[in-house]
C-alpha cells in the first residue's frame, strides 16, 4: 500500500484508506481498545500514508486535500475506530491555525514537519477551571527580552503524552478588556518547564492519550507567537476549530454508520418467535430511523465541508453538522444496543464501544449546547429584521 498522493483522484484515496482500515486497524481494535494501548503501529502507518499532512497545503509538504475528501476519510476510519481519528484531527487543527494565521517563517519552519509527522501534537486550550468559557483561561505568558515565560495548566489535551508540539492558548495581558484582546496562541514544543503531569482515564476514546500538561517557567522564543501579534489568539484558535467541528461531525457519521451496520447485520441473524428480528416491525422502525439520521448527517457534513473549501465563513454550517451528526451518533449507538439485546451490553461486541465513544462527540470541539448558541447567533446576524 503506497502513500497517498496529492493528485490522486478521491476514489483512489478512499480505496487506500479502506485498505488501511481493513489491514492495519480493524484486526487490532478490540485488543488495543480493551487494554487502552496507544496504537503506535497504526500511527506509523498513518505517517507513511501522509495522513498527518492531509489538509496541509502542498506548498508546505502536505497533501492539500479538500475538506470534503478529508471528512470522508475521517468517517471511514471512525466507522472502524474513532480513537484513530483523534490522533490526526487535533494535530491538523493546530496545523490549520499555523497555516491560516502564522507568519511565512512559521509556516516554512513548522508545516513541513507537521505534514511528515516528525512533529505531532494538537491543541491546548482547555484548563481545569474552564473549557467552554475559554476567555477565562489563567495560563499566562510574560514577555522577557526575546522570550516569553509561560506558567499554567492545561487539561484534557489529546495527544498530550505522545505528541511533541501544541498550539497553546495563553493570556499575554490578563487584565485586558474585552478579555480576548489579552489572549495569544503559541506554537509550543515540549522542553524544559513543559511537563505531562498525568494521563487522564476515560469512559471511552481509549488508546489515544488524553493528558494534563503543566507549564512551569516554560521559556519560549517570541517568534513562536502565531502571527507575531499579541491579542489575536482566541480568533486563531477558533478559526482552526471550524475544521475540527467538521471532523467531529464526520466522526459522528462514522459512529452512526457503524451502529447501523452492526444492527442491520445482527437483525438478520438473531431470531425470535420463529423469524429474524429484522422482520419485526418494532426493529424495522429503528433501522429506518437510524439509516435516515446517518444519511442526513452525512449530507450536512458534506455541505459544511464545501463551505469550508470555498473559504466561506461556516461556523453555522459546521455547527449544524456537528450538532446533528453527533446527536445521531448518540441515538444510533443507543438504538444499536437495544437491537442487540443482552449482546449489546457484552464487551465482546463492538456496540458497547460505540456506546462509550459517542458521548465525547457531544462535548468535544465545543459542546452541543454551545453549537446551538453559535447557530442561533448566526441566524440572527445573517437575517437582520
Ligand atoms: C476525551 C476528551 C478530549 C479532549 N481533547 C481536548 C484537546 O485536545 N484540547 C483541548 O483544549 N480540550 C480538549 N477537551 C476538552 C473539551 O474541549 C471540553 O471538555 C469542552 O470544551 C467543554 O468544556 P468543559 O469540560 O470545561 O465544560 P464546561 O465549559 O464547564 O461546561 C459544562 C456544561 O455547561 C454547558 N455550558 C457552558 N457554558 C454555557 C452557556 N453559555 N450556555 C449554555 N450552556 C453552557 C456546557 O455545554 C456543558 O454542558 C477534551 C475533552 C475530552 C473529554
PDB file of N, CA, C and O and ligand atoms in Angstrom, residues 90 123-126 130-133 155-158 202 205 210 360 363-367 369 373, ligand 1:
ATOM      1  N   UNK A  90      -6.682  16.618  15.978  1.00  0.00           N
ATOM      2  CA  UNK A  90      -6.270  17.822  16.719  1.00  0.00           C
ATOM      3  C   UNK A  90      -4.920  18.316  16.193  1.00  0.00           C
ATOM      4  O   UNK A  90      -4.634  19.511  16.214  1.00  0.00           O
ATOM      5  N   UNK A 123      -3.993  20.624  20.175  1.00  0.00           N
ATOM      6  CA  UNK A 123      -4.481  21.928  20.597  1.00  0.00           C
ATOM      7  C   UNK A 123      -4.588  21.940  22.114  1.00  0.00           C
ATOM      8  O   UNK A 123      -5.250  21.077  22.679  1.00  0.00           O
ATOM      9  N   UNK A 124      -3.966  22.929  22.751  1.00  0.00           N
ATOM     10  CA  UNK A 124      -4.021  23.010  24.216  1.00  0.00           C
ATOM     11  C   UNK A 124      -4.765  24.275  24.611  1.00  0.00           C
ATOM     12  O   UNK A 124      -4.163  25.351  24.760  1.00  0.00           O
ATOM     13  N   UNK A 125      -6.089  24.148  24.755  1.00  0.00           N
ATOM     14  CA  UNK A 125      -6.945  25.285  25.107  1.00  0.00           C
ATOM     15  C   UNK A 125      -7.518  25.125  26.511  1.00  0.00           C
ATOM     16  O   UNK A 125      -7.440  26.027  27.337  1.00  0.00           O
ATOM     17  N   UNK A 126      -8.119  23.957  26.767  1.00  0.00           N
ATOM     18  CA  UNK A 126      -8.904  23.740  27.986  1.00  0.00           C
ATOM     19  C   UNK A 126      -8.021  23.739  29.229  1.00  0.00           C
ATOM     20  O   UNK A 126      -6.892  23.263  29.201  1.00  0.00           O
ATOM     21  N   UNK A 130     -11.850  25.836  33.137  1.00  0.00           N
ATOM     22  CA  UNK A 130     -12.687  26.333  32.030  1.00  0.00           C
ATOM     23  C   UNK A 130     -12.429  25.606  30.716  1.00  0.00           C
ATOM     24  O   UNK A 130     -11.291  25.235  30.410  1.00  0.00           O
ATOM     25  N   UNK A 131     -13.544  25.419  29.999  1.00  0.00           N
ATOM     26  CA  UNK A 131     -13.461  24.803  28.668  1.00  0.00           C
ATOM     27  C   UNK A 131     -14.298  25.625  27.698  1.00  0.00           C
ATOM     28  O   UNK A 131     -13.788  26.253  26.768  1.00  0.00           O
ATOM     29  N   UNK A 132     -15.601  25.696  27.941  1.00  0.00           N
ATOM     30  CA  UNK A 132     -16.475  26.480  27.060  1.00  0.00           C
ATOM     31  C   UNK A 132     -16.120  27.967  27.134  1.00  0.00           C
ATOM     32  O   UNK A 132     -16.018  28.641  26.110  1.00  0.00           O
ATOM     33  N   UNK A 133     -15.926  28.447  28.360  1.00  0.00           N
ATOM     34  CA  UNK A 133     -15.609  29.872  28.544  1.00  0.00           C
ATOM     35  C   UNK A 133     -14.088  30.064  28.452  1.00  0.00           C
ATOM     36  O   UNK A 133     -13.408  30.321  29.437  1.00  0.00           O
ATOM     37  N   UNK A 155      -5.682  20.981  30.526  1.00  0.00           N
ATOM     38  CA  UNK A 155      -6.160  19.625  30.782  1.00  0.00           C
ATOM     39  C   UNK A 155      -6.963  19.073  29.611  1.00  0.00           C
ATOM     40  O   UNK A 155      -7.387  19.830  28.734  1.00  0.00           O
ATOM     41  N   UNK A 156      -7.104  17.762  29.613  1.00  0.00           N
ATOM     42  CA  UNK A 156      -7.835  17.041  28.567  1.00  0.00           C
ATOM     43  C   UNK A 156      -7.162  17.159  27.207  1.00  0.00           C
ATOM     44  O   UNK A 156      -7.845  17.141  26.183  1.00  0.00           O
ATOM     45  N   UNK A 157      -5.853  17.307  27.179  1.00  0.00           N
ATOM     46  CA  UNK A 157      -5.200  17.573  25.901  1.00  0.00           C
ATOM     47  C   UNK A 157      -4.936  16.267  25.144  1.00  0.00           C
ATOM     48  O   UNK A 157      -4.132  15.427  25.594  1.00  0.00           O
ATOM     49  N   UNK A 158      -5.617  16.121  24.016  1.00  0.00           N
ATOM     50  CA  UNK A 158      -5.446  14.932  23.176  1.00  0.00           C
ATOM     51  C   UNK A 158      -4.028  14.919  22.609  1.00  0.00           C
ATOM     52  O   UNK A 158      -3.507  15.968  22.227  1.00  0.00           O
ATOM     53  N   UNK A 202     -10.620   7.505  31.001  1.00  0.00           N
ATOM     54  CA  UNK A 202     -11.869   7.911  30.348  1.00  0.00           C
ATOM     55  C   UNK A 202     -12.852   6.756  30.198  1.00  0.00           C
ATOM     56  O   UNK A 202     -12.455   5.594  30.212  1.00  0.00           O
ATOM     57  N   UNK A 205     -13.040   6.305  24.047  1.00  0.00           N
ATOM     58  CA  UNK A 205     -11.957   7.020  23.364  1.00  0.00           C
ATOM     59  C   UNK A 205     -10.622   6.522  23.908  1.00  0.00           C
ATOM     60  O   UNK A 205      -9.727   7.295  24.220  1.00  0.00           O
ATOM     61  N   UNK A 210      -4.975  11.202  26.547  1.00  0.00           N
ATOM     62  CA  UNK A 210      -5.554  12.477  26.999  1.00  0.00           C
ATOM     63  C   UNK A 210      -4.798  12.830  28.272  1.00  0.00           C
ATOM     64  O   UNK A 210      -4.710  12.005  29.178  1.00  0.00           O
ATOM     65  N   UNK A 360     -18.406  11.511  23.806  1.00  0.00           N
ATOM     66  CA  UNK A 360     -17.346  12.522  23.698  1.00  0.00           C
ATOM     67  C   UNK A 360     -17.695  13.532  22.606  1.00  0.00           C
ATOM     68  O   UNK A 360     -17.383  14.725  22.708  1.00  0.00           O
ATOM     69  N   UNK A 363     -19.442  16.658  23.426  1.00  0.00           N
ATOM     70  CA  UNK A 363     -18.697  17.549  24.335  1.00  0.00           C
ATOM     71  C   UNK A 363     -17.545  18.249  23.610  1.00  0.00           C
ATOM     72  O   UNK A 363     -17.361  19.457  23.737  1.00  0.00           O
ATOM     73  N   UNK A 364     -16.753  17.467  22.849  1.00  0.00           N
ATOM     74  CA  UNK A 364     -15.517  17.980  22.259  1.00  0.00           C
ATOM     75  C   UNK A 364     -15.744  19.009  21.154  1.00  0.00           C
ATOM     76  O   UNK A 364     -16.830  19.076  20.561  1.00  0.00           O
ATOM     77  N   UNK A 365     -14.733  19.829  20.889  1.00  0.00           N
ATOM     78  CA  UNK A 365     -14.750  20.894  19.860  1.00  0.00           C
ATOM     79  C   UNK A 365     -15.945  21.829  20.070  1.00  0.00           C
ATOM     80  O   UNK A 365     -16.553  22.286  19.094  1.00  0.00           O
ATOM     81  N   UNK A 366     -16.275  22.125  21.294  1.00  0.00           N
ATOM     82  CA  UNK A 366     -17.435  22.964  21.592  1.00  0.00           C
ATOM     83  C   UNK A 366     -18.641  22.094  21.839  1.00  0.00           C
ATOM     84  O   UNK A 366     -19.050  21.328  20.947  1.00  0.00           O
ATOM     85  N   UNK A 367     -19.200  22.171  23.035  1.00  0.00           N
ATOM     86  CA  UNK A 367     -20.333  21.299  23.373  1.00  0.00           C
ATOM     87  C   UNK A 367     -21.517  21.587  22.443  1.00  0.00           C
ATOM     88  O   UNK A 367     -21.575  22.642  21.804  1.00  0.00           O
ATOM     89  N   UNK A 369     -24.446  22.313  23.327  1.00  0.00           N
ATOM     90  CA  UNK A 369     -25.170  23.497  23.821  1.00  0.00           C
ATOM     91  C   UNK A 369     -24.562  24.741  23.159  1.00  0.00           C
ATOM     92  O   UNK A 369     -25.276  25.623  22.662  1.00  0.00           O
ATOM     93  N   UNK A 373     -25.972  27.759  20.421  1.00  0.00           N
ATOM     94  CA  UNK A 373     -25.834  29.207  20.632  1.00  0.00           C
ATOM     95  C   UNK A 373     -25.188  29.847  19.387  1.00  0.00           C
ATOM     96  O   UNK A 373     -25.634  30.888  18.898  1.00  0.00           O
TER      97      UNK A 373
HETATM   98  C1  LIG B   1     -11.610  12.970  25.756  1.00  0.00           C
HETATM   99  C2  LIG B   1     -11.502  14.454  25.660  1.00  0.00           C
HETATM  100  C3  LIG B   1     -10.567  15.014  24.800  1.00  0.00           C
HETATM  101  C4  LIG B   1     -10.403  16.411  24.751  1.00  0.00           C
HETATM  102  N1  LIG B   1      -9.413  16.935  23.968  1.00  0.00           N
HETATM  103  C5  LIG B   1      -9.116  18.269  24.079  1.00  0.00           C
HETATM  104  C6  LIG B   1      -7.971  18.821  23.421  1.00  0.00           C
HETATM  105  O1  LIG B   1      -7.238  18.132  22.696  1.00  0.00           O
HETATM  106  N2  LIG B   1      -7.681  20.143  23.621  1.00  0.00           N
HETATM  107  C7  LIG B   1      -8.455  20.935  24.409  1.00  0.00           C
HETATM  108  O2  LIG B   1      -8.132  22.116  24.545  1.00  0.00           O
HETATM  109  N3  LIG B   1      -9.561  20.440  25.036  1.00  0.00           N
HETATM  110  C8  LIG B   1      -9.905  19.136  24.904  1.00  0.00           C
HETATM  111  N4  LIG B   1     -11.008  18.607  25.554  1.00  0.00           N
HETATM  112  C9  LIG B   1     -11.809  19.484  26.391  1.00  0.00           C
HETATM  113  C10 LIG B   1     -13.156  19.830  25.788  1.00  0.00           C
HETATM  114  O3  LIG B   1     -12.971  20.676  24.677  1.00  0.00           O
HETATM  115  C11 LIG B   1     -14.007  20.466  26.908  1.00  0.00           C
HETATM  116  O4  LIG B   1     -14.308  19.450  27.834  1.00  0.00           O
HETATM  117  C12 LIG B   1     -15.248  21.104  26.345  1.00  0.00           C
HETATM  118  O5  LIG B   1     -14.937  22.254  25.604  1.00  0.00           O
HETATM  119  C13 LIG B   1     -16.225  21.500  27.468  1.00  0.00           C
HETATM  120  O6  LIG B   1     -15.580  22.255  28.453  1.00  0.00           O
HETATM  121  P1  LIG B   1     -15.722  21.858  29.993  1.00  0.00           P
HETATM  122  O7  LIG B   1     -15.449  20.404  30.114  1.00  0.00           O
HETATM  123  O8  LIG B   1     -14.889  22.790  30.774  1.00  0.00           O
HETATM  124  O9  LIG B   1     -17.260  22.071  30.333  1.00  0.00           O
HETATM  125  P2  LIG B   1     -17.919  23.448  30.826  1.00  0.00           P
HETATM  126  O10 LIG B   1     -17.483  24.572  29.967  1.00  0.00           O
HETATM  127  O11 LIG B   1     -17.689  23.579  32.285  1.00  0.00           O
HETATM  128  O12 LIG B   1     -19.456  23.146  30.554  1.00  0.00           O
HETATM  129  C14 LIG B   1     -20.267  22.352  31.419  1.00  0.00           C
HETATM  130  C15 LIG B   1     -21.691  22.338  30.864  1.00  0.00           C
HETATM  131  O13 LIG B   1     -22.223  23.675  30.821  1.00  0.00           O
HETATM  132  C16 LIG B   1     -22.664  23.974  29.497  1.00  0.00           C
HETATM  133  N5  LIG B   1     -22.429  25.404  29.225  1.00  0.00           N
HETATM  134  C17 LIG B   1     -21.290  26.101  29.444  1.00  0.00           C
HETATM  135  N6  LIG B   1     -21.457  27.389  29.095  1.00  0.00           N
HETATM  136  C18 LIG B   1     -22.738  27.502  28.615  1.00  0.00           C
HETATM  137  C19 LIG B   1     -23.524  28.569  28.088  1.00  0.00           C
HETATM  138  N7  LIG B   1     -23.028  29.805  27.929  1.00  0.00           N
HETATM  139  N8  LIG B   1     -24.805  28.307  27.718  1.00  0.00           N
HETATM  140  C20 LIG B   1     -25.311  27.065  27.845  1.00  0.00           C
HETATM  141  N9  LIG B   1     -24.623  26.012  28.331  1.00  0.00           N
HETATM  142  C21 LIG B   1     -23.351  26.226  28.703  1.00  0.00           C
HETATM  143  C22 LIG B   1     -21.820  23.088  28.580  1.00  0.00           C
HETATM  144  O14 LIG B   1     -22.444  22.918  27.324  1.00  0.00           O
HETATM  145  C23 LIG B   1     -21.778  21.818  29.419  1.00  0.00           C
HETATM  146  O15 LIG B   1     -22.994  21.130  29.242  1.00  0.00           O
HETATM  147  C24 LIG B   1     -11.230  17.235  25.555  1.00  0.00           C
HETATM  148  C25 LIG B   1     -12.206  16.678  26.381  1.00  0.00           C
HETATM  149  C26 LIG B   1     -12.348  15.297  26.451  1.00  0.00           C
HETATM  150  C27 LIG B   1     -13.378  14.705  27.378  1.00  0.00           C
END
